[in-house]
Amino acid sequence: MTTASAAAMAALRSQRIETPSWAYGNSGTRFKVFAQEGVPRDPFEKVADAAQVHAYTGVAPSVSLHIPWDKVEDYASLAKQAESLGLRIGAINSNVFQDDDYMLGSVTNPDPRVRRKATDHLLECVEIMDATGSRDLKLWFSDGTNYPGQDDIRARQDRLAEALAEVHARLTGDQRMILEYKFFEPAFYTTDVPDWGTAYAHCLKLGERAKVVVDTGHHAPGTNIEFIVAFLLREGKLGAFDFNSRFYADDDLMVGAADPFQLFRIMHEVVRGGGLDDAAEVAFMLDQCHNIEPKIPGQIRSVMNVQEATAKALLVDADALAAEQAAGDVLGANAVLMDAYNTDVRPLLADLRTELGLDPDPMAAYAASGYGEKIRAERVGGNQAGWGA
């Protein structure tokens, strides 16, 4: 094994990728959700499925929750079940977009009663963090307007800042607030957190506990996401990723499906900026909704895609790249990157899994385990989990 490969193995050994509870339920597009057999019926079964992804990849030891989709009476029990399966509860995702009261917005709504309701929900999510030991409160707001003149754009930013400050002040210990952005949908005239700059400005004002989430599907076509990643890492304000993939808008396809080269370029900036270091505290998370592909294999394949892009990024010869850049050799510098991207890292990752005591082929190992057949036979009756459940 070369020195570069050994260094890559060391970094990959400590990589962690969080999976989302909602990926195991029935979800899809606004047109149709195709139900599948064996889908979880409650958050405990979602956690059990997430444990399967970790069991076969070795790098997915946490699962995000979405509230109220994952509401339970006893969150400590849910955290205990996760621990018994070798997992922990990851980010707590708030939901202030599926209530009739939020038609004109949640924390930016012109009605103070609605704003209070939304902020109270965010505070409830912090209480769930306390009960589960979660570190991160992940915030995404669908708030915005559809028509010019509908509301005061500046006033909505004031309302947003007020709510964020109240919730930020409630955090304790190592808890963080990570703020997501999306440039459109469902608000089509103005979106209250439309881009990384808006999210960054609010987080900068809030303080050290506030960081930005980059969702790879939440950008206009042609946006240079790796620039955003490089900038936020440089400023110490990159808190997390929501990895998925898109062809048109927020498709939530499996990460790396549409443009694996883009994923490599993003991970190159992560490596270059020290984003894999524990001190950077960047949370690598999936945010995907599987409509036509099976749930657990879809998550396993997604984790593997992130691993492959990361391995290639780790194999970039940083010294050679710096030398070519300093010499102004455009083609030489590009060739260094392309050499790493064109490397087949699957044998390296197979060696890593073998070293970890895992099957070198996670997809085949899961298929042979019989777990899929088992849950299809056992999970009969009750209500399958999905959007809104």
CSV table of C-alpha atoms in Angstrom, one decimal:
chain,number,residue,atom,x,y,z
A,1,MET,CA,0.0,0.0,0.0
A,2,THR,CA,1.4,3.4,-0.9
A,3,THR,CA,1.8,6.2,1.6
A,4,ALA,CA,-1.1,8.1,0.0
A,5,SER,CA,-3.3,5.1,0.2
A,6,ALA,CA,-2.4,4.5,3.9
A,7,ALA,CA,-3.2,8.1,4.7
A,8,ALA,CA,-6.5,7.8,2.9
A,9,MET,CA,-7.3,4.6,4.8
A,10,ALA,CA,-6.7,6.3,8.1
A,11,ALA,CA,-9.0,9.2,7.3
A,12,LEU,CA,-11.7,6.9,5.9
A,13,ARG,CA,-11.6,4.8,9.0
A,14,SER,CA,-12.9,7.6,11.1
A,15,GLN,CA,-15.4,9.0,8.6
A,16,ARG,CA,-19.0,9.1,9.8
A,17,ILE,CA,-22.1,9.6,7.7
A,18,GLU,CA,-25.5,10.1,9.3
A,19,THR,CA,-28.7,8.6,7.8
A,20,PRO,CA,-32.1,10.2,8.0
A,21,SER,CA,-35.1,8.5,9.6
A,22,TRP,CA,-37.5,9.6,6.9
A,23,ALA,CA,-35.5,7.8,4.2
A,24,TYR,CA,-36.7,4.5,5.6
A,25,GLY,CA,-40.4,5.5,5.3
A,26,ASN,CA,-42.6,5.9,2.3
A,27,SER,CA,-41.7,9.2,0.5
A,28,GLY,CA,-41.5,10.5,-3.0
A,29,THR,CA,-42.7,13.3,-5.2
A,30,ARG,CA,-45.6,15.7,-4.9
A,31,PHE,CA,-47.4,13.6,-7.6
A,32,LYS,CA,-47.1,10.1,-6.0
A,33,VAL,CA,-45.6,8.2,-3.1
A,34,PHE,CA,-45.2,4.5,-4.0
A,35,ALA,CA,-45.7,2.4,-0.8
A,36,GLN,CA,-43.3,-0.5,-0.2
A,37,GLU,CA,-43.6,-3.7,1.9
A,38,GLY,CA,-41.7,-3.8,5.1
A,39,VAL,CA,-41.5,-0.1,5.7
A,40,PRO,CA,-41.2,1.0,9.3
A,41,ARG,CA,-44.4,1.8,11.2
A,42,ASP,CA,-42.8,3.8,14.0
A,43,PRO,CA,-39.5,5.6,14.9
A,44,PHE,CA,-38.2,2.5,16.7
A,45,GLU,CA,-38.5,0.4,13.5
A,46,LYS,CA,-36.8,3.3,11.6
A,47,VAL,CA,-33.9,3.1,14.0
A,48,ALA,CA,-33.7,-0.7,13.5
A,49,ASP,CA,-33.4,-0.2,9.8
A,50,ALA,CA,-30.7,2.5,10.2
A,51,ALA,CA,-28.7,0.0,12.3
A,52,GLN,CA,-28.6,-2.2,9.2
A,53,VAL,CA,-26.9,0.5,7.2
A,54,HIS,CA,-24.3,0.9,9.9
A,55,ALA,CA,-23.9,-2.9,10.3
A,56,TYR,CA,-22.9,-3.3,6.6
A,57,THR,CA,-20.9,0.0,6.0
A,58,GLY,CA,-19.4,0.5,9.4
A,59,VAL,CA,-19.5,4.3,9.0
A,60,ALA,CA,-23.2,5.3,9.7
A,61,PRO,CA,-23.5,5.2,13.5
A,62,SER,CA,-26.2,7.9,13.8
A,63,VAL,CA,-29.7,8.6,12.6
A,64,SER,CA,-31.5,11.9,12.3
A,65,LEU,CA,-35.0,12.4,13.6
A,66,HIS,CA,-37.7,14.7,12.1
A,67,ILE,CA,-40.3,16.1,14.5
A,68,PRO,CA,-43.2,15.6,14.6
A,69,TRP,CA,-42.8,12.7,12.1
A,70,ASP,CA,-40.7,10.9,14.7
A,71,LYS,CA,-42.6,11.9,17.8
A,72,VAL,CA,-42.6,9.3,20.7
A,73,GLU,CA,-43.7,9.5,24.3
A,74,ASP,CA,-40.3,8.6,25.6
A,75,TYR,CA,-37.3,9.9,23.7
A,76,ALA,CA,-34.9,8.5,26.2
A,77,SER,CA,-36.2,5.0,25.4
A,78,LEU,CA,-35.7,5.7,21.7
A,79,ALA,CA,-32.1,6.8,22.4
A,80,LYS,CA,-31.6,3.7,24.5
A,81,GLN,CA,-32.8,1.5,21.7
A,82,ALA,CA,-30.5,3.2,19.3
A,83,GLU,CA,-27.6,2.7,21.7
A,84,SER,CA,-28.4,-1.0,22.0
A,85,LEU,CA,-28.1,-1.3,18.2
A,86,GLY,CA,-24.8,0.5,18.1
A,87,LEU,CA,-26.3,3.8,17.1
A,88,ARG,CA,-26.9,7.3,18.5
A,89,ILE,CA,-29.5,9.9,17.8
A,90,GLY,CA,-28.1,12.5,15.4
A,91,ALA,CA,-29.6,15.8,14.3
A,92,ILE,CA,-33.1,16.8,15.4
A,93,ASN,CA,-34.9,18.3,12.4
A,94,SER,CA,-37.8,20.7,13.1
A,95,ASN,CA,-40.9,20.8,10.9
A,96,VAL,CA,-42.6,24.2,10.6
A,97,PHE,CA,-44.0,23.6,7.1
A,98,GLN,CA,-46.8,21.0,7.4
A,99,ASP,CA,-49.3,22.9,9.4
A,100,ASP,CA,-52.2,25.0,8.0
A,101,ASP,CA,-51.1,27.8,10.3
A,102,TYR,CA,-47.9,28.1,8.3
A,103,MET,CA,-49.5,29.0,5.0
A,104,LEU,CA,-48.0,32.5,5.1
A,105,GLY,CA,-44.8,31.4,6.9
A,106,SER,CA,-43.8,30.1,10.3
A,107,VAL,CA,-41.3,32.2,12.3
A,108,THR,CA,-41.6,35.0,9.7
A,109,ASN,CA,-45.4,34.9,9.6
A,110,PRO,CA,-47.1,38.3,9.9
A,111,ASP,CA,-49.3,36.9,12.7
A,112,PRO,CA,-47.5,36.9,16.1
A,113,ARG,CA,-49.6,34.0,17.3
A,114,VAL,CA,-48.3,31.8,14.5
A,115,ARG,CA,-44.7,33.0,15.0
A,116,ARG,CA,-45.0,32.0,18.7
A,117,LYS,CA,-46.3,28.6,17.8
A,118,ALA,CA,-43.4,28.0,15.4
A,119,THR,CA,-40.8,29.2,17.8
A,120,ASP,CA,-42.3,27.0,20.6
A,121,HIS,CA,-41.9,24.0,18.3
A,122,LEU,CA,-38.2,24.8,17.8
A,123,LEU,CA,-37.8,25.0,21.5
A,124,GLU,CA,-39.6,21.7,21.8
A,125,CYS,CA,-36.9,20.2,19.5
A,126,VAL,CA,-34.2,21.5,21.8
A,127,GLU,CA,-35.9,19.6,24.7
A,128,ILE,CA,-35.8,16.5,22.5
A,129,MET,CA,-32.1,17.1,22.0
A,130,ASP,CA,-31.7,17.2,25.8
A,131,ALA,CA,-33.5,13.9,26.1
A,132,THR,CA,-31.7,12.1,23.3
A,133,GLY,CA,-28.2,13.5,23.7
A,134,SER,CA,-28.4,15.0,20.2
A,135,ARG,CA,-25.9,17.8,19.4
A,136,ASP,CA,-27.6,19.5,16.4
A,137,LEU,CA,-30.8,21.3,15.8
A,138,LYS,CA,-31.3,21.4,12.1
A,139,LEU,CA,-33.5,24.2,10.8
A,140,TRP,CA,-35.1,24.6,7.4
A,141,PHE,CA,-37.8,27.1,6.7
A,142,SER,CA,-40.2,27.0,3.8
A,143,ASP,CA,-41.1,30.6,4.7
A,144,GLY,CA,-41.4,33.1,1.9
A,145,THR,CA,-43.9,34.9,-0.4
A,146,ASN,CA,-45.5,34.2,-3.7
A,147,TYR,CA,-46.4,37.7,-4.8
A,148,PRO,CA,-44.8,41.1,-4.9
A,149,GLY,CA,-46.1,43.2,-2.1
A,150,GLN,CA,-47.5,40.2,-0.2
A,151,ASP,CA,-45.4,41.0,2.9
A,152,ASP,CA,-42.5,43.3,4.0
A,153,ILE,CA,-39.3,41.5,3.0
A,154,ARG,CA,-37.2,43.3,5.6
A,155,ALA,CA,-39.7,42.8,8.4
A,156,ARG,CA,-39.6,39.0,7.7
A,157,GLN,CA,-35.8,39.0,8.2
A,158,ASP,CA,-36.3,40.8,11.5
A,159,ARG,CA,-38.9,38.2,12.6
A,160,LEU,CA,-36.5,35.4,11.5
A,161,ALA,CA,-33.6,36.9,13.4
A,162,GLU,CA,-35.8,37.3,16.6
A,163,ALA,CA,-36.8,33.6,16.5
A,164,LEU,CA,-33.3,32.3,15.8
A,165,ALA,CA,-31.9,34.4,18.7
A,166,GLU,CA,-34.4,33.0,21.2
A,167,VAL,CA,-33.8,29.4,20.2
A,168,HIS,CA,-30.0,30.0,20.0
A,169,ALA,CA,-30.1,31.3,23.6
A,170,ARG,CA,-31.8,28.0,24.7
A,171,LEU,CA,-28.9,25.8,23.6
A,172,THR,CA,-26.6,24.3,26.2
A,173,GLY,CA,-23.5,22.2,26.4
A,174,ASP,CA,-22.1,21.3,23.0
A,175,GLN,CA,-25.5,21.8,21.3
A,176,ARG,CA,-25.5,23.7,18.0
A,177,MET,CA,-28.0,25.3,15.6
A,178,ILE,CA,-27.4,24.4,12.0
A,179,LEU,CA,-29.3,26.6,9.4
A,180,GLU,CA,-30.3,25.3,6.0
A,181,TYR,CA,-31.1,27.3,2.9
A,182,LYS,CA,-33.0,26.7,-0.3
A,183,PHE,CA,-33.3,29.1,-3.2
A,184,PHE,CA,-36.9,28.5,-4.0
A,185,GLU,CA,-39.9,26.2,-3.4
A,186,PRO,CA,-42.5,26.4,-2.0
A,187,ALA,CA,-42.2,30.2,-2.0
A,188,PHE,CA,-41.7,31.4,-5.5
A,189,TYR,CA,-41.3,35.2,-5.2
A,190,THR,CA,-39.1,35.5,-2.2
A,191,THR,CA,-37.7,32.8,0.1
A,192,ASP,CA,-36.7,34.0,3.6
A,193,VAL,CA,-33.5,31.9,3.7
A,194,PRO,CA,-32.7,31.5,0.0
A,195,ASP,CA,-28.9,31.1,-0.1
A,196,TRP,CA,-25.7,30.5,1.8
A,197,GLY,CA,-25.1,34.2,2.2
A,198,THR,CA,-28.4,34.8,4.1
A,199,ALA,CA,-27.8,31.8,6.3
A,200,TYR,CA,-24.2,32.8,6.9
A,201,ALA,CA,-25.2,36.4,7.9
A,202,HIS,CA,-27.7,35.1,10.4
A,203,CYS,CA,-25.3,32.6,11.8
A,204,LEU,CA,-22.5,35.1,12.1
A,205,LYS,CA,-24.7,37.4,14.1
A,206,LEU,CA,-25.9,34.6,16.4
A,207,GLY,CA,-22.5,33.4,17.4
A,208,GLU,CA,-20.3,30.2,17.7
A,209,ARG,CA,-23.2,27.8,18.2
A,210,ALA,CA,-24.8,28.7,14.8
A,211,LYS,CA,-23.5,27.1,11.6
A,212,VAL,CA,-24.7,26.7,8.0
A,213,VAL,CA,-26.0,23.5,6.4
A,214,VAL,CA,-25.2,22.9,2.7
A,215,ASP,CA,-27.8,20.8,1.0
A,216,THR,CA,-26.4,19.7,-2.4
A,217,GLY,CA,-29.8,19.8,-4.0
A,218,HIS,CA,-30.7,23.4,-2.9
A,219,HIS,CA,-28.9,25.4,-5.5
A,220,ALA,CA,-29.6,27.0,-8.9
A,221,PRO,CA,-28.2,25.1,-11.9
A,222,GLY,CA,-24.6,25.9,-12.4
A,223,THR,CA,-23.9,27.0,-8.8
A,224,ASN,CA,-20.4,26.3,-7.8
A,225,ILE,CA,-21.2,24.4,-4.5
A,226,GLU,CA,-17.5,23.6,-3.9
A,227,PHE,CA,-16.8,27.4,-3.7
A,228,ILE,CA,-19.5,27.7,-1.0
A,229,VAL,CA,-18.0,24.8,0.9
A,230,ALA,CA,-14.5,26.3,0.7
A,231,PHE,CA,-15.7,29.7,1.9
A,232,LEU,CA,-17.7,28.4,4.8
A,233,LEU,CA,-14.9,26.1,5.9
A,234,ARG,CA,-12.5,29.0,5.8
A,235,GLU,CA,-14.8,31.0,8.0
A,236,GLY,CA,-15.4,28.1,10.4
A,237,LYS,CA,-19.1,28.3,9.6
A,238,LEU,CA,-19.8,25.0,7.8
A,239,GLY,CA,-21.8,22.9,10.2
A,240,ALA,CA,-23.2,20.1,8.1
A,241,PHE,CA,-24.1,18.7,4.7
A,242,ASP,CA,-27.4,17.3,3.5
A,243,PHE,CA,-26.1,15.0,0.8
A,244,ASN,CA,-28.4,14.1,-2.1
A,245,SER,CA,-28.4,14.4,-5.8
A,246,ARG,CA,-30.5,16.3,-8.4
A,247,PHE,CA,-31.1,16.7,-12.1
A,248,TYR,CA,-33.5,19.7,-12.0
A,249,ALA,CA,-34.5,20.9,-8.6
A,250,ASP,CA,-34.5,19.4,-5.1
A,251,ASP,CA,-34.9,15.8,-6.4
A,252,ASP,CA,-33.5,14.1,-3.3
A,253,LEU,CA,-32.0,11.3,-5.4
A,254,MET,CA,-29.1,9.2,-4.1
A,255,VAL,CA,-26.0,11.3,-3.5
A,256,GLY,CA,-23.6,11.1,-6.5
A,257,ALA,CA,-26.3,9.8,-8.8
A,258,ALA,CA,-26.5,12.8,-11.1
A,259,ASP,CA,-23.0,14.2,-11.0
A,260,PRO,CA,-20.4,12.2,-9.1
A,261,PHE,CA,-17.7,14.5,-10.3
A,262,GLN,CA,-19.4,17.4,-8.5
A,263,LEU,CA,-19.4,15.3,-5.3
A,264,PHE,CA,-15.7,14.6,-5.7
A,265,ARG,CA,-15.0,18.3,-6.2
A,266,ILE,CA,-17.0,19.1,-3.0
A,267,MET,CA,-15.1,16.5,-1.0
A,268,HIS,CA,-11.8,17.8,-2.4
A,269,GLU,CA,-12.6,21.2,-0.8
A,270,VAL,CA,-13.7,19.4,2.4
A,271,VAL,CA,-10.3,17.7,2.6
A,272,ARG,CA,-8.4,20.8,1.5
A,273,GLY,CA,-10.2,22.9,4.2
A,274,GLY,CA,-9.7,20.3,7.0
A,275,GLY,CA,-13.4,19.4,7.1
A,276,LEU,CA,-12.7,15.8,7.8
A,277,ASP,CA,-10.8,16.7,11.0
A,278,ASP,CA,-12.7,16.1,14.3
A,279,ALA,CA,-12.0,19.7,15.3
A,280,ALA,CA,-14.0,21.0,12.3
A,281,GLU,CA,-17.2,19.3,13.6
A,282,VAL,CA,-18.7,19.0,10.2
A,283,ALA,CA,-21.7,16.6,10.2
A,284,PHE,CA,-21.9,14.5,7.0
A,285,MET,CA,-25.6,13.6,6.6
A,286,LEU,CA,-27.8,12.2,4.0
A,287,ASP,CA,-31.2,13.8,3.1
A,288,GLN,CA,-32.9,11.6,0.6
A,289,CYS,CA,-36.4,10.4,-0.1
A,290,HIS,CA,-36.5,7.0,-1.8
A,291,ASN,CA,-39.6,6.6,-4.0
A,292,ILE,CA,-38.8,3.8,-6.5
A,293,GLU,CA,-35.7,2.3,-4.9
A,294,PRO,CA,-35.7,0.1,-1.8
A,295,LYS,CA,-35.1,2.0,1.3
A,296,ILE,CA,-32.2,0.3,3.1
A,297,PRO,CA,-30.2,-0.6,0.0
A,298,GLY,CA,-30.7,3.0,-1.2
A,299,GLN,CA,-29.0,4.3,2.0
A,300,ILE,CA,-26.2,1.7,1.9
A,301,ARG,CA,-25.4,2.7,-1.7
A,302,SER,CA,-25.5,6.4,-0.8
A,303,VAL,CA,-23.1,5.9,2.0
A,304,MET,CA,-20.8,4.0,-0.3
A,305,ASN,CA,-21.0,6.8,-2.9
A,306,VAL,CA,-19.9,9.4,-0.3
A,307,GLN,CA,-17.0,7.1,0.7
A,308,GLU,CA,-15.9,6.7,-2.8
A,309,ALA,CA,-15.9,10.4,-3.5
A,310,THR,CA,-14.1,11.0,-0.2
A,311,ALA,CA,-11.4,8.4,-1.0
A,312,LYS,CA,-10.7,10.0,-4.3
A,313,ALA,CA,-10.4,13.4,-2.7
A,314,LEU,CA,-8.0,12.0,-0.2
A,315,LEU,CA,-5.8,10.7,-3.0
A,316,VAL,CA,-5.3,14.1,-4.6
A,317,ASP,CA,-1.5,14.8,-4.5
A,318,ALA,CA,-1.7,18.1,-2.6
A,319,ASP,CA,1.9,19.0,-3.0
A,320,ALA,CA,1.9,18.3,-6.8
A,321,LEU,CA,-1.3,20.3,-7.1
A,322,ALA,CA,0.1,23.3,-5.2
A,323,ALA,CA,3.2,23.2,-7.4
A,324,GLU,CA,1.2,23.3,-10.6
A,325,GLN,CA,-1.0,26.0,-9.3
A,326,ALA,CA,2.0,28.1,-8.2
A,327,ALA,CA,3.6,27.6,-11.7
A,328,GLY,CA,0.4,28.7,-13.3
A,329,ASP,CA,0.1,25.4,-15.2
A,330,VAL,CA,-3.6,25.2,-15.8
A,331,LEU,CA,-3.6,21.8,-17.5
A,332,GLY,CA,-1.1,20.4,-15.1
A,333,ALA,CA,-3.2,21.4,-12.1
A,334,ASN,CA,-6.3,20.0,-13.6
A,335,ALA,CA,-4.5,16.7,-14.4
A,336,VAL,CA,-3.6,16.2,-10.8
A,337,LEU,CA,-7.2,16.4,-9.8
A,338,MET,CA,-8.4,14.2,-12.7
A,339,ASP,CA,-5.8,11.6,-11.8
A,340,ALA,CA,-7.3,11.2,-8.4
A,341,TYR,CA,-10.9,11.3,-9.7
A,342,ASN,CA,-10.1,8.6,-12.3
A,343,THR,CA,-8.6,6.3,-9.7
A,344,ASP,CA,-10.7,3.1,-8.9
A,345,VAL,CA,-11.0,3.3,-5.1
A,346,ARG,CA,-13.2,0.3,-4.7
A,347,PRO,CA,-10.3,-2.0,-3.9
A,348,LEU,CA,-9.1,0.5,-1.2
A,349,LEU,CA,-12.6,0.6,0.3
A,350,ALA,CA,-12.9,-3.2,0.2
A,351,ASP,CA,-9.7,-3.4,2.1
A,352,LEU,CA,-11.0,-0.9,4.6
A,353,ARG,CA,-14.2,-2.9,5.2
A,354,THR,CA,-12.2,-6.1,5.6
A,355,GLU,CA,-10.0,-4.4,8.1
A,356,LEU,CA,-13.1,-3.4,10.0
A,357,GLY,CA,-14.4,-6.9,10.0
A,358,LEU,CA,-17.1,-6.2,7.4
A,359,ASP,CA,-18.0,-7.8,4.1
A,360,PRO,CA,-16.1,-5.9,1.4
A,361,ASP,CA,-19.4,-5.7,-0.6
A,362,PRO,CA,-22.1,-4.1,1.7
A,363,MET,CA,-24.8,-4.3,-0.9
A,364,ALA,CA,-24.4,-8.1,-1.5
A,365,ALA,CA,-24.0,-8.7,2.2
A,366,TYR,CA,-27.2,-7.0,3.0
A,367,ALA,CA,-29.1,-8.8,0.2
A,368,ALA,CA,-27.8,-12.1,1.5
A,369,SER,CA,-28.7,-11.3,5.2
A,370,GLY,CA,-32.4,-11.9,4.7
A,371,TYR,CA,-33.3,-8.8,6.6
A,372,GLY,CA,-35.4,-7.4,3.8
A,373,GLU,CA,-37.5,-10.5,3.6
A,374,LYS,CA,-37.8,-10.6,7.4
A,375,ILE,CA,-39.3,-7.1,7.7
A,376,ARG,CA,-41.6,-7.7,4.8
A,377,ALA,CA,-43.0,-10.7,6.6
A,378,GLU,CA,-43.1,-9.2,10.1
A,379,ARG,CA,-44.3,-5.6,9.4
A,380,VAL,CA,-47.9,-6.4,8.5
A,381,GLY,CA,-50.7,-4.2,9.8
A,382,GLY,CA,-50.4,-0.8,11.4
A,383,ASN,CA,-49.6,2.4,9.6
A,384,GLN,CA,-46.5,2.7,7.5
A,385,ALA,CA,-44.3,5.7,8.2
A,386,GLY,CA,-44.1,8.4,5.6
A,387,TRP,CA,-44.5,12.1,5.0
A,388,GLY,CA,-46.5,13.4,7.9
A,389,ALA,CA,-46.1,10.3,10.0
